[in-house]
Amino acid sequence: MKNAVIITYGCQMNVNESAKIKKILQNMGYNITEEISEADAVFLNTCTVREGAATQIYGKLGELKAVREKRGTIIGITGCFAQEQGEDLAKKFPIIDIVMGNQNIGKIPTALEKIESGDFKHVIYTGEEDDLPPRLDADFDSKKTASIPITYGCNNFCTYCIVPYVRGRERSVPMGQILDEVKTFVEKGYKEIMLLGQNVNSYGNDLATGENFAILLEEICKIEGEFLVRFISPHPKDFADDVMDVIAKNEKIARCLHLPLQSGSTKILKLMNRKYTKEQYMELAAKIKRRVPGVSLTADIIVGFPNETEEDFLDTLDVVEKIGFESAYMFMYSPRKGTAAAIMDGQLDQEVKKERLQRLIDLQNRKSREASDTYKDKIERVLVEGPSRKNENVLTGRTSTNKVVLFAGDKELEGTFVNVKINDCKTWSLYGEIVNE
Ligand code: 5AD
Ligand code: SF4
């Protein structure tokens, strides 16, 4: 039997697509392993959204040289970095056999056949597709969580972002197809369904059917079974009231909303082409908290965007202080070739970016700690993920707000929902005991 290794970088969309690559390879008779030294094929499913991706991938390619020399391992690069670089990547690194964008992963069998025939030096599939990528079967590594893309691509062109260039224009998946997939995954026993898109609340804008994100959520909640629905990411500019209403009245939708902020300065938001102001963002967050009691908010934040002054940065800190995100992904701005921001005047020094990032992290850590403390003595419904890494008598799970909880319990409870009383709170995890209520 032949062995294949898949290494995934980047976002949940890549995790989803890696699960599909895995299924394709298994259908071709490959055994999936993590052992590079035994691999007959290695796929790196790459990301290019921030700087650093390239260095990581080049490092990995260096590691793969030995096994390729020994076993003739086939090396494939998929994902956004592959899409961005195209044939140049294979020219630069002759050990690469296959370069393909993720809209083309359905062609993996053809690509492997071509390489195995020995007639091709390398195979490049980075053609832009107007159509949706094929719907491929997938099983996920986590037995609890399955993900479903509901839109592909993005139309927003935030000036720092490379995604619209590598993943193309926004295309919505027909609603019937999404509902069928949710049903299938729920029947298979998944307890958490994660809907994916660059801007989920513009779902349906390109469909002639009048379907939109609120309707989609409502229909998903009608599906029988005990499961939670999560989605990433909505765009603040498109967060409609009807979506808030659907969330408020459906317990099946997780009480955790990721609301990318990017910057708290209206001036910088304008330069970023985000189409909202500091005040509009704050109002939106307040409104969501009012309408969906108990919701936790999380965010993506960039520091050091071109022309960001100390005063602009203080606006970001101000929003973080006032809103109190439960957690946040925080990044230093990195220029991406081909984007508008990369050629703006006023690029900042690395040192300034680093210093601001550290101050932001310090503040956010304090806010995360404060958010954690609010769980003390509460009873939370927790989806049990399984035994914890350190102690098999301790179970780990997550609340509807996506907070990690540790508690004593039998591992038979894996994949079920239990009520846990929270006794102790640390910044990143809560500790409690199962109660029957
Ligand atoms: N520099 C830094 N962060 C970026 N992101 C996207 N592009 C860049 C960039 N050029 C961040 C944004 C986005 C997240 C996925 O990555 O915060 O929401
Ligand atoms: Fe990038 Fe903005 Fe689209 Fe998100 S909404 S993928 S940040 S362009």
XYZ file of C-alpha atoms and ligand atoms in Angstrom:
463
model
C 0.000 0.000 0.000
C 1.233 3.499 -0.809
C 1.474 6.156 1.890
C 0.570 9.822 1.630
C 1.098 12.750 3.985
C -0.998 15.938 3.886
C 0.302 19.008 5.726
C -2.152 21.862 6.178
C -1.334 25.544 6.661
C -3.717 28.469 7.133
C -7.441 28.784 7.590
C -10.462 26.526 8.132
C -11.138 26.529 4.397
C -7.783 24.796 3.934
C -8.621 22.331 6.719
C -11.839 21.565 4.848
C -10.041 21.146 1.536
C -7.347 18.951 3.128
C -10.108 16.619 4.346
C -11.238 16.362 0.724
C -7.692 15.750 -0.541
C -7.433 12.992 2.048
C -10.594 11.320 0.759
C -9.405 11.540 -2.863
C -6.081 9.920 -1.955
C -7.786 7.215 0.118
C -10.093 6.436 -2.811
C -6.953 5.972 -4.917
C -5.715 3.389 -2.421
C -3.332 5.594 -0.432
C -2.907 5.098 3.288
C -2.802 8.495 5.037
C -0.028 8.873 7.591
C 1.986 11.578 9.327
C 5.339 9.883 8.713
C 7.179 11.819 6.040
C 10.005 9.253 5.919
C 7.514 6.605 4.670
C 5.609 8.813 2.248
C 5.149 8.033 -1.441
C 3.297 11.301 -1.912
C 3.317 14.508 0.136
C 0.849 17.337 -0.331
C 1.481 20.724 1.273
C -1.814 22.601 1.405
C -0.554 26.150 1.641
C -1.633 29.644 2.684
C -0.388 33.016 1.500
C -2.539 35.440 3.470
C 0.375 36.741 5.543
C 4.126 36.902 5.217
C 5.978 33.921 6.595
C 4.022 31.324 4.642
C 6.729 31.174 2.003
C 9.552 30.649 4.507
C 7.616 27.852 6.190
C 6.965 26.100 2.891
C 10.551 26.459 1.677
C 11.724 24.963 4.968
C 9.406 21.994 4.521
C 10.586 21.473 0.935
C 14.150 21.294 2.262
C 13.052 18.553 4.665
C 11.395 16.610 1.849
C 14.553 16.352 -0.273
C 15.910 13.300 1.543
C 12.754 11.207 1.300
C 12.308 12.137 -2.326
C 15.828 10.957 -3.115
C 15.259 7.725 -1.223
C 11.698 6.808 -2.282
C 10.977 9.017 -5.289
C 8.199 10.662 -3.264
C 5.815 12.740 -5.370
C 5.528 16.302 -4.045
C 2.376 18.356 -4.590
C 1.729 21.942 -3.487
C -1.932 22.974 -3.261
C -3.731 25.975 -1.781
C -3.383 29.737 -1.998
C 0.415 29.969 -2.128
C 0.429 27.447 -5.004
C -2.336 29.367 -6.766
C -0.433 32.633 -6.349
C 2.972 31.337 -7.489
C 1.875 28.948 -10.245
C 4.497 27.388 -12.479
C 7.262 29.641 -11.082
C 7.181 27.566 -7.922
C 7.956 24.321 -9.766
C 10.690 26.081 -11.745
C 12.272 27.407 -8.577
C 12.047 24.046 -6.785
C 12.471 21.200 -9.275
C 11.532 18.668 -6.574
C 7.924 19.876 -6.857
C 5.817 17.684 -9.174
C 2.377 19.216 -8.842
C 1.207 22.810 -8.284
C -2.531 23.367 -8.014
C -5.078 25.810 -6.651
C -7.700 24.302 -4.376
C -10.489 24.769 -6.903
C -8.630 22.092 -8.878
C -8.114 19.401 -6.225
C -10.621 17.182 -8.042
C -7.841 16.735 -10.627
C -5.393 15.181 -8.150
C -5.841 11.639 -9.597
C -5.091 12.907 -13.120
C -2.078 14.856 -11.895
C -0.673 11.845 -10.034
C -1.192 9.605 -13.092
C 0.637 12.088 -15.290
C 3.594 12.286 -12.936
C 3.716 8.499 -12.506
C 3.724 8.049 -16.301
C 7.102 9.789 -16.341
C 6.083 11.861 -19.393
C 5.666 15.117 -17.494
C 8.275 17.154 -15.668
C 5.568 18.746 -13.584
C 1.818 19.324 -13.684
C 0.347 22.784 -13.043
C -3.396 23.293 -12.475
C -3.981 26.873 -11.376
C -6.642 27.802 -13.929
C -9.199 30.266 -12.601
C -12.576 28.593 -12.482
C -15.810 30.554 -12.707
C -17.739 27.537 -11.532
C -17.877 26.199 -8.031
C -15.226 23.617 -7.200
C -16.614 20.065 -7.282
C -18.416 18.971 -4.113
C -16.170 16.249 -2.796
C -16.726 13.831 0.033
C -14.809 14.385 3.282
C -14.351 12.918 6.745
C -12.882 15.217 9.350
C -10.111 14.440 11.818
C -12.197 15.825 14.627
C -15.122 13.445 15.075
C -17.121 16.364 16.458
C -16.714 19.095 13.863
C -17.475 19.055 10.159
C -17.147 22.110 7.956
C -19.057 23.145 4.850
C -18.056 25.946 2.454
C -21.095 28.096 1.676
C -19.299 30.663 -0.469
C -16.018 30.618 -2.347
C -13.910 33.685 -3.079
C -14.400 37.301 -2.048
C -15.561 40.544 -3.685
C -14.437 42.993 -1.000
C -10.863 43.829 -1.925
C -9.730 45.007 1.488
C -6.513 46.718 0.447
C -4.192 44.480 2.545
C -5.708 41.194 1.446
C -4.567 38.757 -1.219
C -7.582 36.448 -0.957
C -9.666 38.028 -3.763
C -6.685 37.577 -6.102
C -6.075 33.922 -5.320
C -9.593 32.673 -4.613
C -11.443 34.738 -7.211
C -14.904 36.313 -7.068
C -17.550 35.321 -4.571
C -19.679 32.339 -5.595
C -22.448 30.968 -3.347
C -23.179 27.271 -3.071
C -26.868 26.473 -3.791
C -28.833 26.215 -0.547
C -30.239 22.739 -1.260
C -26.735 21.394 -1.559
C -25.645 22.932 1.759
C -28.731 21.578 3.556
C -28.083 18.086 2.162
C -24.527 18.225 3.454
C -25.605 19.390 6.897
C -28.083 16.460 7.054
C -25.422 13.988 5.956
C -22.893 15.198 8.532
C -25.469 15.274 11.349
C -26.513 11.699 10.438
C -22.857 10.668 10.463
C -22.732 11.910 14.074
C -20.956 15.275 13.803
C -22.156 17.616 16.556
C -20.775 20.870 15.291
C -21.269 22.199 11.774
C -18.971 25.033 10.772
C -20.118 27.122 7.792
C -17.236 28.682 5.884
C -16.906 31.703 3.648
C -14.782 34.840 3.343
C -17.865 36.900 4.017
C -20.678 34.561 5.050
C -23.318 37.224 5.377
C -23.150 38.125 1.733
C -24.236 34.530 1.043
C -26.755 34.475 -1.790
C -25.988 37.923 -3.241
C -24.962 36.206 -6.471
C -27.916 33.798 -6.553
C -31.124 34.656 -8.409
C -33.208 32.755 -5.845
C -33.542 35.432 -3.152
C -31.848 33.136 -0.652
C -29.650 34.858 1.912
C -27.633 34.026 5.003
C -30.518 34.495 7.452
C -32.732 32.129 5.441
C -29.905 29.600 5.177
C -29.335 29.635 8.949
C -33.037 29.285 9.622
C -33.338 26.291 7.294
C -30.282 24.620 8.832
C -31.769 25.012 12.315
C -34.899 23.133 11.161
C -32.804 20.026 10.523
C -33.451 17.429 13.215
C -30.783 16.406 15.661
C -28.692 17.846 18.466
C -25.939 19.918 16.900
C -24.385 23.383 16.990
C -23.889 25.680 14.023
C -20.876 27.976 13.829
C -19.804 30.219 10.977
C -16.697 32.169 9.965
C -16.464 34.927 9.057
C -19.124 37.577 8.773
C -18.103 41.040 7.538
C -19.258 43.879 9.842
C -20.438 45.960 6.877
C -22.972 43.263 5.881
C -24.220 42.136 9.293
C -27.987 42.397 8.830
C -30.570 42.549 11.638
C -32.398 39.487 10.336
C -29.274 37.385 10.971
C -29.184 38.611 14.587
C -32.854 37.672 14.984
C -32.295 34.165 13.627
C -29.352 33.664 15.991
C -31.304 35.026 18.966
C -34.172 32.590 18.517
C -32.181 29.473 17.605
C -30.217 27.753 20.350
C -28.605 25.596 17.676
C -26.499 28.573 16.619
C -23.377 28.988 18.743
C -23.194 32.005 21.050
C -19.867 33.038 19.589
C -19.467 35.515 16.783
C -16.233 36.295 15.023
C -16.425 39.903 13.896
C -13.163 40.937 12.207
C -12.283 44.459 13.370
C -8.910 44.908 11.598
C -8.476 48.436 12.988
C -10.224 50.751 15.430
C -9.267 53.888 13.524
C -11.792 55.234 11.046
C -8.945 56.708 8.996
C -7.175 53.348 8.744
C -10.435 51.471 8.105
C -10.979 53.772 5.143
C -7.474 53.087 3.829
C -8.205 49.385 4.313
C -11.454 49.713 2.291
C -13.438 48.101 5.099
C -16.530 50.306 4.537
C -17.349 50.932 8.219
C -16.186 53.445 10.817
C -15.026 52.916 14.382
C -18.421 54.107 15.624
C -20.376 51.847 13.260
C -18.381 48.842 14.424
C -18.933 49.696 18.086
C -22.668 50.179 17.505
C -22.885 46.863 15.690
C -21.094 45.032 18.501
C -23.364 46.652 21.099
C -26.458 45.759 19.107
C -25.392 42.129 18.710
C -24.752 41.876 22.463
C -28.190 43.363 23.162
C -30.063 41.121 20.779
C -28.138 37.919 21.477
C -27.649 37.831 25.243
C -24.619 35.858 26.399
C -22.879 36.058 23.019
C -19.095 36.222 23.021
C -17.310 38.249 20.382
C -13.914 37.524 18.850
C -11.962 39.476 16.240
C -9.050 39.679 13.837
C -6.914 42.792 14.295
C -4.036 44.126 12.218
C -1.469 46.566 13.648
C 1.006 48.650 11.693
C -1.023 49.181 8.525
C 0.552 51.916 6.336
C 0.075 55.411 7.816
C -1.117 54.115 11.184
C -0.086 56.750 13.753
C 0.148 56.247 17.511
C -3.218 57.986 17.736
C -4.778 55.554 15.233
C -3.350 52.653 17.178
C -4.834 54.074 20.399
C -8.230 53.935 18.657
C -7.700 50.199 18.146
C -6.810 49.767 21.822
C -9.878 51.805 22.741
C -12.212 49.473 20.816
C -10.553 46.411 22.347
C -10.866 47.915 25.826
C -14.517 48.883 25.388
C -15.867 45.830 23.570
C -13.981 43.179 25.517
C -13.413 40.466 22.927
C -13.256 36.996 24.418
C -10.188 36.371 22.270
C -8.576 37.873 19.202
C -6.214 36.915 16.403
C -3.696 39.741 16.220
C -1.278 40.330 13.348
C 1.424 42.717 12.228
C 0.568 44.074 8.804
C 2.597 42.394 6.081
C 2.573 43.684 2.499
C 1.221 41.202 -0.054
C 2.388 41.606 -3.619
C -0.341 42.827 -5.960
C -2.539 44.364 -3.244
C -3.219 48.115 -3.037
C -1.745 48.539 0.458
C 1.592 47.013 -0.543
C 2.376 50.065 -2.673
C 0.948 52.731 -0.354
C 3.250 55.437 0.986
C 3.761 55.438 4.738
C 4.853 51.831 5.347
C 5.927 51.434 8.980
C 9.112 50.013 10.451
C 9.050 46.471 11.735
C 10.042 47.724 15.191
C 6.975 49.968 15.441
C 4.723 47.108 14.345
C 6.283 44.746 16.873
C 5.935 47.170 19.738
C 2.285 47.876 18.913
C 1.498 44.186 18.542
C 2.924 43.483 21.990
C 0.879 46.264 23.591
C -2.248 44.977 21.879
C -1.563 41.399 22.996
C -1.027 42.559 26.587
C -4.342 44.388 26.605
C -6.219 41.521 24.927
C -4.796 39.014 27.421
C -6.184 41.115 30.232
C -9.571 41.328 28.496
C -9.594 37.556 27.840
C -8.924 36.981 31.526
C -11.796 39.311 32.477
C -14.100 37.517 30.044
C -13.085 34.173 31.535
C -13.907 35.282 35.063
C -17.530 35.962 34.105
C -18.107 32.181 33.791
C -17.461 31.548 37.503
C -20.268 29.520 39.167
C -22.305 29.381 35.944
C -23.703 26.180 34.491
C -22.654 25.769 30.867
C -23.789 23.315 28.195
C -20.585 21.753 26.914
C -19.882 19.607 23.841
C -17.488 16.879 25.033
C -14.500 16.519 22.727
C -12.780 13.658 24.534
C -10.068 12.940 27.097
C -7.686 15.840 27.664
C -4.126 15.558 26.404
C -2.526 15.531 29.838
C -4.898 13.308 31.824
C -7.241 10.700 30.358
C -9.602 10.901 33.331
C -10.195 14.548 32.567
C -12.466 15.442 29.668
C -12.171 18.491 27.501
C -15.010 20.236 25.741
C -16.228 23.605 24.548
C -19.107 25.879 25.488
C -21.420 27.385 22.921
C -19.217 30.502 23.264
C -16.246 28.311 22.219
C -14.509 28.396 25.606
C -12.462 25.327 26.551
C -13.712 23.521 29.676
C -11.965 20.732 31.618
C -13.839 18.399 33.966
C -13.801 14.857 35.323
C -15.901 12.348 33.395
C -16.099 9.080 31.507
C -14.719 9.075 27.991
C -17.973 7.435 26.823
C -19.391 10.965 26.981
C -17.291 11.987 23.969
C -19.458 13.649 21.338
C -22.373 14.367 23.690
C -23.568 17.560 25.358
C -23.293 17.761 29.164
C -23.974 20.487 31.753
C -20.884 21.634 33.593
C -20.748 23.914 36.621
C -17.723 26.209 36.372
C -15.656 26.324 39.555
C -12.432 27.915 38.408
C -11.435 30.236 35.545
C -8.073 30.698 33.884
C -7.474 32.917 30.842
C -7.764 30.188 28.192
C -9.695 27.474 29.987
C -12.390 26.881 32.558
C -12.517 24.084 35.149
C -15.718 22.524 36.430
C -17.815 19.466 37.246
C -20.678 17.727 35.494
C -24.065 18.470 37.028
C -27.397 16.833 36.179
C -29.658 19.647 35.284
N -1.154 41.459 6.858
C -1.538 41.115 8.102
N -2.681 40.472 8.363
C -3.473 40.144 7.338
N -4.651 39.502 7.297
C -5.044 39.405 6.009
N -4.131 39.985 5.205
C -3.150 40.448 6.009
C -1.930 41.145 5.780
N -1.546 41.486 4.562
C -5.363 39.043 8.488
C -6.718 39.736 8.626
C -7.693 38.661 8.254
C -6.975 37.417 8.718
C -7.461 36.159 8.102
O -5.626 37.660 8.380
O -6.882 40.123 9.971
O -8.955 38.815 8.862
Fe -9.738 39.556 2.504
Fe -11.440 41.537 3.142
Fe -12.262 39.473 1.582
Fe -11.752 39.064 4.197
S -13.368 40.394 3.348
S -11.086 37.769 2.448
S -10.061 40.434 4.555
S -10.705 40.999 1.050
